GROMACS .gro file of C-alpha atoms in nm:
model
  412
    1UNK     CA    1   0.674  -6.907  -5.406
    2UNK     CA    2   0.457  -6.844  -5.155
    3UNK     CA    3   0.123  -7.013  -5.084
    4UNK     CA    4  -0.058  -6.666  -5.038
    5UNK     CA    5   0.066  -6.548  -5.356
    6UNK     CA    6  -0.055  -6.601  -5.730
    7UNK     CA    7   0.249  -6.450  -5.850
    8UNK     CA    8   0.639  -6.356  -5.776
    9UNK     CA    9   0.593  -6.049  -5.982
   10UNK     CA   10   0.453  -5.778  -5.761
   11UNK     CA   11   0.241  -5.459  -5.914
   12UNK     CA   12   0.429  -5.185  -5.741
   13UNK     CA   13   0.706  -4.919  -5.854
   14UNK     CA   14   1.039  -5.037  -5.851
   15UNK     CA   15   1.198  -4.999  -5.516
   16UNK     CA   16   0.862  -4.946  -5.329
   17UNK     CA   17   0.886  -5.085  -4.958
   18UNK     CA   18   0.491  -5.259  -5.059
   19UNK     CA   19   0.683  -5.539  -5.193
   20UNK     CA   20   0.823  -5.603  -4.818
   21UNK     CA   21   0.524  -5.532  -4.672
   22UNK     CA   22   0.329  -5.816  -4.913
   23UNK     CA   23   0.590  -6.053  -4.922
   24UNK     CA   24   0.640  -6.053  -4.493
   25UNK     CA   25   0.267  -6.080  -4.481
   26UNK     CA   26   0.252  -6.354  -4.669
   27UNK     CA   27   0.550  -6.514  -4.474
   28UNK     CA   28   0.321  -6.482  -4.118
   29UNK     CA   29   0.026  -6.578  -4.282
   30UNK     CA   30   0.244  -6.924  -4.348
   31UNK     CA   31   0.397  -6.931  -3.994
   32UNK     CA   32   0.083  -6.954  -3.839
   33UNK     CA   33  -0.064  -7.244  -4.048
   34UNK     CA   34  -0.314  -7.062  -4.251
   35UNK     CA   35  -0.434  -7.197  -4.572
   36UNK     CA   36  -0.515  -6.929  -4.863
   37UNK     CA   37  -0.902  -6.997  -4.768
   38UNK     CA   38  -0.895  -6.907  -4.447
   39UNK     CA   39  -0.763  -6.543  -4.511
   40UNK     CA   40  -0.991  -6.246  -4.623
   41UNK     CA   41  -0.761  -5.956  -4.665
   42UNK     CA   42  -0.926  -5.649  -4.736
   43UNK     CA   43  -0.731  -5.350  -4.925
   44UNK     CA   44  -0.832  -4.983  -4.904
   45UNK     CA   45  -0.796  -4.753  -5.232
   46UNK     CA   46  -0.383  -4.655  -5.251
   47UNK     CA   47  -0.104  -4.842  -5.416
   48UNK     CA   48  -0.114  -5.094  -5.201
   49UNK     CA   49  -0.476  -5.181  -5.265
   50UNK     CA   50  -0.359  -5.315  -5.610
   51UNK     CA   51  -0.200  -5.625  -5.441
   52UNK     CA   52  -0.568  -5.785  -5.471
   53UNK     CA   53  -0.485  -5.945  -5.798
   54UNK     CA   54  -0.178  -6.160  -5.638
   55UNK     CA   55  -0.314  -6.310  -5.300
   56UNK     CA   56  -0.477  -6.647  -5.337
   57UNK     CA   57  -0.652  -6.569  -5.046
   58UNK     CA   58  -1.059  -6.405  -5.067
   59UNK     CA   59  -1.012  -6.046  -5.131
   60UNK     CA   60  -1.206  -5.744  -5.075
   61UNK     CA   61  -1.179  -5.430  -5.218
   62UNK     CA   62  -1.306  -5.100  -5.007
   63UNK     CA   63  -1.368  -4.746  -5.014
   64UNK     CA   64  -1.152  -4.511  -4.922
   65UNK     CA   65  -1.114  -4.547  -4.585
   66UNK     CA   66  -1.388  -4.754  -4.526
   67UNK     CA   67  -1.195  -5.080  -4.542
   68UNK     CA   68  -1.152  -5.145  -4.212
   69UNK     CA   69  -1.579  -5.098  -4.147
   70UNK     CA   70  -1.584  -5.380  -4.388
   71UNK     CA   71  -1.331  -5.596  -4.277
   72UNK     CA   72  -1.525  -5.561  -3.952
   73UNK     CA   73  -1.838  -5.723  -4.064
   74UNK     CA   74  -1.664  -5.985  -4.212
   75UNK     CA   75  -1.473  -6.069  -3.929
   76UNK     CA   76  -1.756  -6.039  -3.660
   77UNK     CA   77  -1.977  -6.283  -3.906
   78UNK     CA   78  -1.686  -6.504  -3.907
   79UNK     CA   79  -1.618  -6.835  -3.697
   80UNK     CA   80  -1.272  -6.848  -3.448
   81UNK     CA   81  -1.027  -6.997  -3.716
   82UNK     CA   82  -1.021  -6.725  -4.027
   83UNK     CA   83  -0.816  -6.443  -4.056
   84UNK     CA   84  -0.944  -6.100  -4.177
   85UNK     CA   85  -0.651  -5.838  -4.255
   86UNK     CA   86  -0.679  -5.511  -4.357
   87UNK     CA   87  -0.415  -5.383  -4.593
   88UNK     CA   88  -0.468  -4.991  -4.570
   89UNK     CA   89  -0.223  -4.650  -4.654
   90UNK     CA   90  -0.183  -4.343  -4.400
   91UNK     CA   91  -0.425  -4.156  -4.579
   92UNK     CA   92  -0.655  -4.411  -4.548
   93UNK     CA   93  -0.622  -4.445  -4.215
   94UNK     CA   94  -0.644  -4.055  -4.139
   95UNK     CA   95  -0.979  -4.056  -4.372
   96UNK     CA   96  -1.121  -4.396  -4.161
   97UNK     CA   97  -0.977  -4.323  -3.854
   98UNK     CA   98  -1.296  -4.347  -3.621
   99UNK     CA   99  -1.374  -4.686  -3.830
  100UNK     CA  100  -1.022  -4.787  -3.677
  101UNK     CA  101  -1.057  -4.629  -3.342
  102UNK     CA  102  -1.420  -4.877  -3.296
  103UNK     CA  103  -1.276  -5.179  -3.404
  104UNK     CA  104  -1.004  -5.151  -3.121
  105UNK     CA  105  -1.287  -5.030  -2.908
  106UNK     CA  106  -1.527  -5.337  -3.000
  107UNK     CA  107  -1.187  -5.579  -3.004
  108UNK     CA  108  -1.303  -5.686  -3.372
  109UNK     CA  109  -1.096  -6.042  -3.427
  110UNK     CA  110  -0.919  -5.867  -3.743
  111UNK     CA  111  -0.571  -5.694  -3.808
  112UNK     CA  112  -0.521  -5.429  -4.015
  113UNK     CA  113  -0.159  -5.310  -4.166
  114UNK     CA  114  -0.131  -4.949  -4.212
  115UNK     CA  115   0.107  -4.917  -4.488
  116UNK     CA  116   0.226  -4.529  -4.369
  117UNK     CA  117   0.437  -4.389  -4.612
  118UNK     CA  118   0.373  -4.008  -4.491
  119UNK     CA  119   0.180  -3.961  -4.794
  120UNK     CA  120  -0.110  -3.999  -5.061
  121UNK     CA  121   0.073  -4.171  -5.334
  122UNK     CA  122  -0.174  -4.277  -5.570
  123UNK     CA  123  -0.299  -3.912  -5.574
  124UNK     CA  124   0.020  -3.697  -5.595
  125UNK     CA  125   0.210  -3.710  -5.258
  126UNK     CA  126  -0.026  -3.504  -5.054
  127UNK     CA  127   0.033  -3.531  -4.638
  128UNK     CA  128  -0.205  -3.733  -4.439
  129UNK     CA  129  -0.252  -3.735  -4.078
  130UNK     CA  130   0.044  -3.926  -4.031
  131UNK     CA  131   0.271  -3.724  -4.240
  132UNK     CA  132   0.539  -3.561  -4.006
  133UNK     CA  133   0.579  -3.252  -3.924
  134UNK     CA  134   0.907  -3.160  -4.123
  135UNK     CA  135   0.821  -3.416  -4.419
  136UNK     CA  136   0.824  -3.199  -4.747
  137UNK     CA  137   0.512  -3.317  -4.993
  138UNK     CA  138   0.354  -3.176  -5.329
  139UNK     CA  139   0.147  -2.903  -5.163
  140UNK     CA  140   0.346  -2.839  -4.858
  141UNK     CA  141   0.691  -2.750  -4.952
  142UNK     CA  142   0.823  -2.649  -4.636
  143UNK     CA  143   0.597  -2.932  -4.438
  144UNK     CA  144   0.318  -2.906  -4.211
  145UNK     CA  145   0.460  -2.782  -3.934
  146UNK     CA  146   0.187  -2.973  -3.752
  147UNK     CA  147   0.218  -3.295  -3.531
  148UNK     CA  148   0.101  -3.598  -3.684
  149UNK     CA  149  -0.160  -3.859  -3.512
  150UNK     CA  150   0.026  -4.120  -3.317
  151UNK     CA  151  -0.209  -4.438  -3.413
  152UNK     CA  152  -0.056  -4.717  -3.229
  153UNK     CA  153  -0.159  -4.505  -2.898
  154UNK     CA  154  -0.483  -4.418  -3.020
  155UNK     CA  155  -0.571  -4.797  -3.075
  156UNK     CA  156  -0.408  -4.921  -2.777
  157UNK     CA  157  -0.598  -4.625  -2.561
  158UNK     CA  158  -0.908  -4.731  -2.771
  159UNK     CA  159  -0.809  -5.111  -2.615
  160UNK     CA  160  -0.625  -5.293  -2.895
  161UNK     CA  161  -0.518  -5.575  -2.777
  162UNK     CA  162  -0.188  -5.543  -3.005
  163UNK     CA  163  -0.021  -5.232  -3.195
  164UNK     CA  164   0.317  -5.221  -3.317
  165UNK     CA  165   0.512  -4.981  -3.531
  166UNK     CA  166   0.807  -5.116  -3.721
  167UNK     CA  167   1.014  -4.980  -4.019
  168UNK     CA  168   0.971  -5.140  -4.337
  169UNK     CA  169   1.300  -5.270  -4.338
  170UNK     CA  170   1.436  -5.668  -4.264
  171UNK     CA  171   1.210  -5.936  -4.189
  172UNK     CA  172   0.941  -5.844  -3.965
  173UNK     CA  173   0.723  -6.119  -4.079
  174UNK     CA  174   0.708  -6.200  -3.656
  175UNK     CA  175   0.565  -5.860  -3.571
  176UNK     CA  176   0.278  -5.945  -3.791
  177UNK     CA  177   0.250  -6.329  -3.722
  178UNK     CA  178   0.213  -6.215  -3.353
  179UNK     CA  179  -0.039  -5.942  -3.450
  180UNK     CA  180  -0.236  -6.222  -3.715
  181UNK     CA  181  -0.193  -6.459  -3.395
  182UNK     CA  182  -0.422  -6.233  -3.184
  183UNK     CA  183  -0.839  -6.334  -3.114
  184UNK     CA  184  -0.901  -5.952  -3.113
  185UNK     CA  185  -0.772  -5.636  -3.282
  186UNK     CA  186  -0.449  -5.583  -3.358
  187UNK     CA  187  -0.308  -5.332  -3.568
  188UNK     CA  188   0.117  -5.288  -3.698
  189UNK     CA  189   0.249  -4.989  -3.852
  190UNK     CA  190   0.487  -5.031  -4.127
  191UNK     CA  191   0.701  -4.697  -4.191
  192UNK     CA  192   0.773  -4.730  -4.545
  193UNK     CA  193   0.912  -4.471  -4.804
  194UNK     CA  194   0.784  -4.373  -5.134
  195UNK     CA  195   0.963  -4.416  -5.442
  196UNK     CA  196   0.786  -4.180  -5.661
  197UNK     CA  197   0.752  -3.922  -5.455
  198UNK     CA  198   0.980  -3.883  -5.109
  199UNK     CA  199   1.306  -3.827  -5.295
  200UNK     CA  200   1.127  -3.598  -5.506
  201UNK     CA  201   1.093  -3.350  -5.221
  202UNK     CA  202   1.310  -3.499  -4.982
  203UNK     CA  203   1.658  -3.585  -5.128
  204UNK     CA  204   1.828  -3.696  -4.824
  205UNK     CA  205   1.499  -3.894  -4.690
  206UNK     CA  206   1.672  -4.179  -4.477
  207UNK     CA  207   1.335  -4.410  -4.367
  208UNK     CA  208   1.513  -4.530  -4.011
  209UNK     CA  209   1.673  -4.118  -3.935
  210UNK     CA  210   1.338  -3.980  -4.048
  211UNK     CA  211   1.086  -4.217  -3.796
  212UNK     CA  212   1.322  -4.135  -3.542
  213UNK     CA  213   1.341  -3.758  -3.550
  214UNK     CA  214   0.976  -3.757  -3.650
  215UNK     CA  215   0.943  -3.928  -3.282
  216UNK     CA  216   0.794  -4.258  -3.445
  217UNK     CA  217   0.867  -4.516  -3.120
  218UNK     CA  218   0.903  -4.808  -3.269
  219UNK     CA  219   0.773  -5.157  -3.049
  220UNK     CA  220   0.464  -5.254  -2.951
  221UNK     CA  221   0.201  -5.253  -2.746
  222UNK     CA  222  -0.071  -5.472  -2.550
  223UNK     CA  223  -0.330  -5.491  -2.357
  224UNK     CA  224  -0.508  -5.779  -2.159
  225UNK     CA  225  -0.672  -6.023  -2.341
  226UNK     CA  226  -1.081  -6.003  -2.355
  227UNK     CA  227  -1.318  -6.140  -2.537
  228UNK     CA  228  -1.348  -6.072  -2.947
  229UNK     CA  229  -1.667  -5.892  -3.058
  230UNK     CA  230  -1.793  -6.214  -3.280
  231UNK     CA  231  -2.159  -6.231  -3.374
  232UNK     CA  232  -2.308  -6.566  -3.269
  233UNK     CA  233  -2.338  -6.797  -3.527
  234UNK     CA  234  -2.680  -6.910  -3.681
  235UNK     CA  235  -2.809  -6.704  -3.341
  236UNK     CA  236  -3.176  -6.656  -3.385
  237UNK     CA  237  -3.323  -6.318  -3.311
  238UNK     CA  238  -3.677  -6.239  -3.255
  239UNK     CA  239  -3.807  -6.008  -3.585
  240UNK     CA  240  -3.825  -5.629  -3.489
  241UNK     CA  241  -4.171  -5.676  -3.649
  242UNK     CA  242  -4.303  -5.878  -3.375
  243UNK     CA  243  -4.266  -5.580  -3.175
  244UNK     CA  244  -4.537  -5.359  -3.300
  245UNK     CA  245  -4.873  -5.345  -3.197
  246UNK     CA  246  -5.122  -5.494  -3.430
  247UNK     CA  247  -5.430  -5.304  -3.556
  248UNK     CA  248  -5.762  -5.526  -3.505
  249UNK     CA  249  -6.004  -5.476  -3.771
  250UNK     CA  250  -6.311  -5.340  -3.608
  251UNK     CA  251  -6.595  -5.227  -3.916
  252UNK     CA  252  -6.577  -5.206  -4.275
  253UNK     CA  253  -6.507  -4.892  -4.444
  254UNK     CA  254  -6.675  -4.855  -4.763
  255UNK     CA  255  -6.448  -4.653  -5.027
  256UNK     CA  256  -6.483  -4.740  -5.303
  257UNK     CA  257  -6.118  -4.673  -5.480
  258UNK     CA  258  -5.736  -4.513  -5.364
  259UNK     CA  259  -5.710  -4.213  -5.228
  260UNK     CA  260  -5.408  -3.974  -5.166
  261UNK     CA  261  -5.405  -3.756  -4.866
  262UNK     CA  262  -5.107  -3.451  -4.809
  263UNK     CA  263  -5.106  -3.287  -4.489
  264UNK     CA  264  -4.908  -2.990  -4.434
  265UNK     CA  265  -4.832  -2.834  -4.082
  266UNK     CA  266  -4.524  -2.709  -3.891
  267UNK     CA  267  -4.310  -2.934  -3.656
  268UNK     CA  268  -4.419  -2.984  -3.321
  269UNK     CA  269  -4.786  -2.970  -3.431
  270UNK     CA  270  -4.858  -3.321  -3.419
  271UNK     CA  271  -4.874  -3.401  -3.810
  272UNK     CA  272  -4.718  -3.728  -3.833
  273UNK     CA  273  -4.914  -3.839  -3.533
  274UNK     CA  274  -5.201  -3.724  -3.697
  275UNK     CA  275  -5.110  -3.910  -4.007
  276UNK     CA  276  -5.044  -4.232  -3.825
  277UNK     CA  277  -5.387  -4.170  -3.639
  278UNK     CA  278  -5.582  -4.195  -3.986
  279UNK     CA  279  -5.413  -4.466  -4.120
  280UNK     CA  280  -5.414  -4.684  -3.827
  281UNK     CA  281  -5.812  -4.583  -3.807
  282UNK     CA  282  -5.806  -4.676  -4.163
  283UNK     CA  283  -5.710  -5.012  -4.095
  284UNK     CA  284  -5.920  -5.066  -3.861
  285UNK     CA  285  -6.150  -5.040  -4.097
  286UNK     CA  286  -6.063  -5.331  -4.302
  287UNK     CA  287  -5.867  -5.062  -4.559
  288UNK     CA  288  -5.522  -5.095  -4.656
  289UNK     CA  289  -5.347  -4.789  -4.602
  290UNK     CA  290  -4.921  -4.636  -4.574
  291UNK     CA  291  -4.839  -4.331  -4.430
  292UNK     CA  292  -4.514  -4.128  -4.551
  293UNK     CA  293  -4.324  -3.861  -4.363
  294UNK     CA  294  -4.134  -3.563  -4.479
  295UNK     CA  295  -3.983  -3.302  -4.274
  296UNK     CA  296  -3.620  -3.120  -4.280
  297UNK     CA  297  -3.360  -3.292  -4.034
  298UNK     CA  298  -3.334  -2.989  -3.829
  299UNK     CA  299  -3.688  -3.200  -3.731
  300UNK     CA  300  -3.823  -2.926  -3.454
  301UNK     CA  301  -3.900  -2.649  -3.674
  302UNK     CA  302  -4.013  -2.555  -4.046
  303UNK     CA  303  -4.261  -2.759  -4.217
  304UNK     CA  304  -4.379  -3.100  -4.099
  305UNK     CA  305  -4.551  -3.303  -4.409
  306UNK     CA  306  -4.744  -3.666  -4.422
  307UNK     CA  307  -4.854  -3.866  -4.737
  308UNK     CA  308  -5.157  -4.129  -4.644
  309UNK     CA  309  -5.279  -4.336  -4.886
  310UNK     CA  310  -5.614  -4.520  -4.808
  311UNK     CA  311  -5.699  -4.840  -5.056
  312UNK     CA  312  -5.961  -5.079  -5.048
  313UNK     CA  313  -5.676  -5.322  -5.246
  314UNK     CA  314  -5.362  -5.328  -5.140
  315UNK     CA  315  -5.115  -5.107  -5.193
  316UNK     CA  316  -4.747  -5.174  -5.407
  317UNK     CA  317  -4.642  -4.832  -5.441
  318UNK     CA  318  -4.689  -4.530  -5.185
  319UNK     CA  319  -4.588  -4.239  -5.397
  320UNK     CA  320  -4.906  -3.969  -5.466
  321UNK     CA  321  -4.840  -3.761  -5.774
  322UNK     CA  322  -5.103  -3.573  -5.739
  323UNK     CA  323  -5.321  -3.567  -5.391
  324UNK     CA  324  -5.724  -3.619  -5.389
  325UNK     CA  325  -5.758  -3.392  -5.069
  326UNK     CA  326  -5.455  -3.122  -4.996
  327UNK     CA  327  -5.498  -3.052  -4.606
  328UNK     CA  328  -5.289  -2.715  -4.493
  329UNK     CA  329  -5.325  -2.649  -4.136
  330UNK     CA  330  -5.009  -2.367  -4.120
  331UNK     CA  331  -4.797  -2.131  -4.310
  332UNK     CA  332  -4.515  -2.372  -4.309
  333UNK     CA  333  -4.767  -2.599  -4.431
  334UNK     CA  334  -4.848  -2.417  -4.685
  335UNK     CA  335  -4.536  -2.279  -4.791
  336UNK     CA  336  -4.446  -2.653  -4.836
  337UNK     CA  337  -4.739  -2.775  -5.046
  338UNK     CA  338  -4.756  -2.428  -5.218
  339UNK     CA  339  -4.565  -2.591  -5.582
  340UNK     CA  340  -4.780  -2.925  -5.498
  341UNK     CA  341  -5.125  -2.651  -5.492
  342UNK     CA  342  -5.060  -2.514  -5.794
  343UNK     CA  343  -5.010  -2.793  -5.991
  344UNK     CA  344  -5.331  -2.986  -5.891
  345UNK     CA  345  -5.590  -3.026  -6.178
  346UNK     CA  346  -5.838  -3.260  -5.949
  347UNK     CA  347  -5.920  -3.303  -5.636
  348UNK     CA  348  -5.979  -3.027  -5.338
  349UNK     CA  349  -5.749  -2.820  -5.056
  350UNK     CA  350  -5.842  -2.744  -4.723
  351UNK     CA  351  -5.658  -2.465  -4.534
  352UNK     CA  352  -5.689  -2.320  -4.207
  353UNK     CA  353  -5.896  -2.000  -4.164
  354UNK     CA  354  -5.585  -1.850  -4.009
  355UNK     CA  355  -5.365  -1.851  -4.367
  356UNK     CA  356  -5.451  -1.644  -4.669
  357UNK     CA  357  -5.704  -1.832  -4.929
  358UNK     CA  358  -5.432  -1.964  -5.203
  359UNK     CA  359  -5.530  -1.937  -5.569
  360UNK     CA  360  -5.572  -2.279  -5.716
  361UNK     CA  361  -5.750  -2.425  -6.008
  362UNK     CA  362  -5.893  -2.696  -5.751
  363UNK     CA  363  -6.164  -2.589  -5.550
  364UNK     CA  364  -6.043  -2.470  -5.191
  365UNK     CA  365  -6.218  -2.519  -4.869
  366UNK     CA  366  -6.116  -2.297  -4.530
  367UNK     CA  367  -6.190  -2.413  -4.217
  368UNK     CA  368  -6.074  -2.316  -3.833
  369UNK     CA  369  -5.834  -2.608  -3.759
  370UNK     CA  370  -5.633  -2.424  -3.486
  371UNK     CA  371  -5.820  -2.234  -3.259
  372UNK     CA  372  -6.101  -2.521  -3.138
  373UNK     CA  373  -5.801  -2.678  -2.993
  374UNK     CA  374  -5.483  -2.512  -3.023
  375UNK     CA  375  -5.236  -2.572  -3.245
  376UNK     CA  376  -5.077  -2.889  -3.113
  377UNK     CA  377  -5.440  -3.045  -3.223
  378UNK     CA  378  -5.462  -2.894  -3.559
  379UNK     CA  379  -5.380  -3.161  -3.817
  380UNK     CA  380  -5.559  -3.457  -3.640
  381UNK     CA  381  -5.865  -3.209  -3.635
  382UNK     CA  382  -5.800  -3.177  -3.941
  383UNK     CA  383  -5.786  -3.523  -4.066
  384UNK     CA  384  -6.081  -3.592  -3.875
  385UNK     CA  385  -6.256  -3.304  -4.046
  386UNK     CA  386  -6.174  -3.419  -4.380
  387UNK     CA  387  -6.265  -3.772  -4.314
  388UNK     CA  388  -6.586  -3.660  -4.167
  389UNK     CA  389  -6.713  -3.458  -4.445
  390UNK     CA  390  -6.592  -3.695  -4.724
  391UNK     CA  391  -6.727  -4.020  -4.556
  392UNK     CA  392  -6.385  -4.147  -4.594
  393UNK     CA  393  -6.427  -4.409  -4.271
  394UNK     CA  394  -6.712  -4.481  -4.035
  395UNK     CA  395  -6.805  -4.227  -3.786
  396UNK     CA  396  -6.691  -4.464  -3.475
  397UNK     CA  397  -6.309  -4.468  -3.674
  398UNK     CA  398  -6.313  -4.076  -3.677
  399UNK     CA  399  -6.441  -4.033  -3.336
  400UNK     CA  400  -6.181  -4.282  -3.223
  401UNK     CA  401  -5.892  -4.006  -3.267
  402UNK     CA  402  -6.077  -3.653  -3.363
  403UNK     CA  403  -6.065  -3.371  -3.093
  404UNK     CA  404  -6.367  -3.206  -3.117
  405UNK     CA  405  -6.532  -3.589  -3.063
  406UNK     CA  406  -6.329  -3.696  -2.794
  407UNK     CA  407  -6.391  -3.338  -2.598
  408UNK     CA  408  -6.781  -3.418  -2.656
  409UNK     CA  409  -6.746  -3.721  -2.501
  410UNK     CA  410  -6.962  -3.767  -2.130
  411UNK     CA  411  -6.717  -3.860  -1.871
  412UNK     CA  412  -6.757  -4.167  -1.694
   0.00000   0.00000   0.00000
């Protein structure tokens, strides 16, 4: 028996070409020397993914599709000497074709065998990308009629530095020792045929007749050797964190518990910068303080929305179920924070002069946030505003990024 195997007894349908496909892997795995240990095959979800529980080697089980993403962080984490191999069907393959398409384009050190059948087995015998055209399936009687991909020229045009396409038939355990043999990606086809489902819908299926007048060229392909996409081992990188500009502590606020502050504006109108403004002026007053954006991903337009928590203690969560000062400064704003409004039972809103007084059970403050200076200023104004008249921070803090203070200021 062979090393790579835990068992003669395969888990596939009688007759299925996987049992060739396992059995000549685990023959090149042997030609080239490889112990069990030094093999992480990774399996995709189809029939073949079910060979997990007889390789000795480390074995990883994937998403649909997504096996060959993994593979590739295994393999670029991994020293010059191990093998990662990706065992993965046609649909897989259609489904995680871009995953395939970087790894050639990145020359990942891994190989992955793309166990094509022409269909989903494990889900009914639906087409993939890689069905052909004339190839009769469950939901497409009369076949696609449409061309399927051609993957070993997609990887070799994506830079592979090995692709073959062979037909499931013989021993072509040297087709995939020379692919495992590769330091970069290499990927081999194996045409196979469903048992279960091929003769089902294709009585007179013949696997060698049918790659051939599907136009599946069968050889390989390669390109000049470069260098595998590896990750340098141990490498020490400088912390992302060390990046960022610290905040010096300049006075001591004096606030004497949390507080939760919800600004609401539109996008474009400077609300998260106004956000970060009072919490990085809230540091700097000896506070502890977290900031939290919200804002649709279309990001330049609707409603643009900021949590800020100031603390005198440190903070261990950052949610705010229900805010001690409601700041609207739009009607996005306040379209947004409308369901947050009308469930407050403490605290107080402020809204712009421009926006219709909301009913609330809170009491509700207007003020003219846009017009001193324009829109684009209207949260930090604000901010500052709210700050100012609560004594949240000292006045030097507030100056430091209100408006109105800033334009007061003599120039020098």
């Amino acid at each position: 028996m062979s090393t790579m195997l835990l068992s003669d007894k395969l888990p596939y349908c009688p007759g299925c070409t996987h049992h060739h496909v396992t059995r000549q892997t685990s023959k090149a795995l042997e030609k080239l020397g490889l112990a069990p240990q030094d093999v992480v095959l990774v399996t995709d979800i189809g029939c073949h993914g079910i060979a997990d529980a007889v390789f000795a080697t480390h074995t990883v089980h994937g998403l649909h599709g997504r096996s060959t993403a993994i593979a590739a962080g295994i393999a670029m984490a991994l020293p010059a000497g191990k093998k990662v191999v990706v065992f993965i069907g046609d649909g897989g393959a259609t489904i995680g074709l871009q995953h395939i398409l970087e790894a050639a384009r990145m020359n990942v050190p891994l190989t992955v065998v793309v166990h094509n059948n022409f269909l989903y087995g494990m889900t009914g015998g639906q087409p993939s990308g890689l069905t052909p055209p004339e190839f009769k399936t469950v939901v497409a009687p009369e076949g696609t009629h449409l061309p399927h991909h051609n993957l070993c020229e997609l990887v070799h045009d994506a830079g592979a530095v090995f692709a073959a396409r062979v037909v499931g038939l013989g021993d072509f355990s040297g087709t995939l020792a020379e692919a495992f043999a590769q330091d970069g990606f290499s990927l081999v086809e194996v045409l196979e045929m469903c048992t279960s489902y091929t003769p089902k819908f294709n009585p007179d299926f013949k696997l060698r007749q049918a790659a051939e007048a599907a136009g599946y060229a069968l050889g390989s392909w390669t390109n000049p050797p470069r260098p595998p996409f590896r990750l340098q081992f141990g490498a020490q990188k400088p912390s992302l964190l060390s990046q960022l500009k610290l905040v010096t502590r300049k006075q001591q606020a004096r606030l004497p518990h949390r507080l939760g502050i919800v600004l609401a504006g539109s996008a474009g109108e400077g609300v998260q910068y106004a956000a970060e403004s009072l919490a990085r002026a809230a540091v700097a007053g000896g506070l502890h303080a977290t900031k939290k954006g919200s804002y649709p991903v279309t990001v330049g337009v609707g409603f643009s929305a900021a949590e800020i928590l100031l603390s005198p203690e440190p903070i261990r969560y950052h949610g705010i179920g229900e805010p001690d000062f409601l700041v609207i400064t739009s009607e996005d704003g306040l379209h947004w924070a409308r369901p947050k409004l009308l469930a407050m039972r403490h605290g107080r809103v402020f809204v712009d002069a421009s926006l219709p007084k909301p009913e609330a059970s809170v009491p509700v403050e207007v003020r003219d946030f846009r017009t001193p200076f324009g829109a684009k200023n209207a949260a930090l104004l604000a901010l500052a505003t709210v700050a100012r008249e609560e004594a949240l921070l000292p006045e030097a803090l507030i100056a430091a990024f209100d408006p109105q203070a800033k334009a007061a200021a003599p120039v020098s």
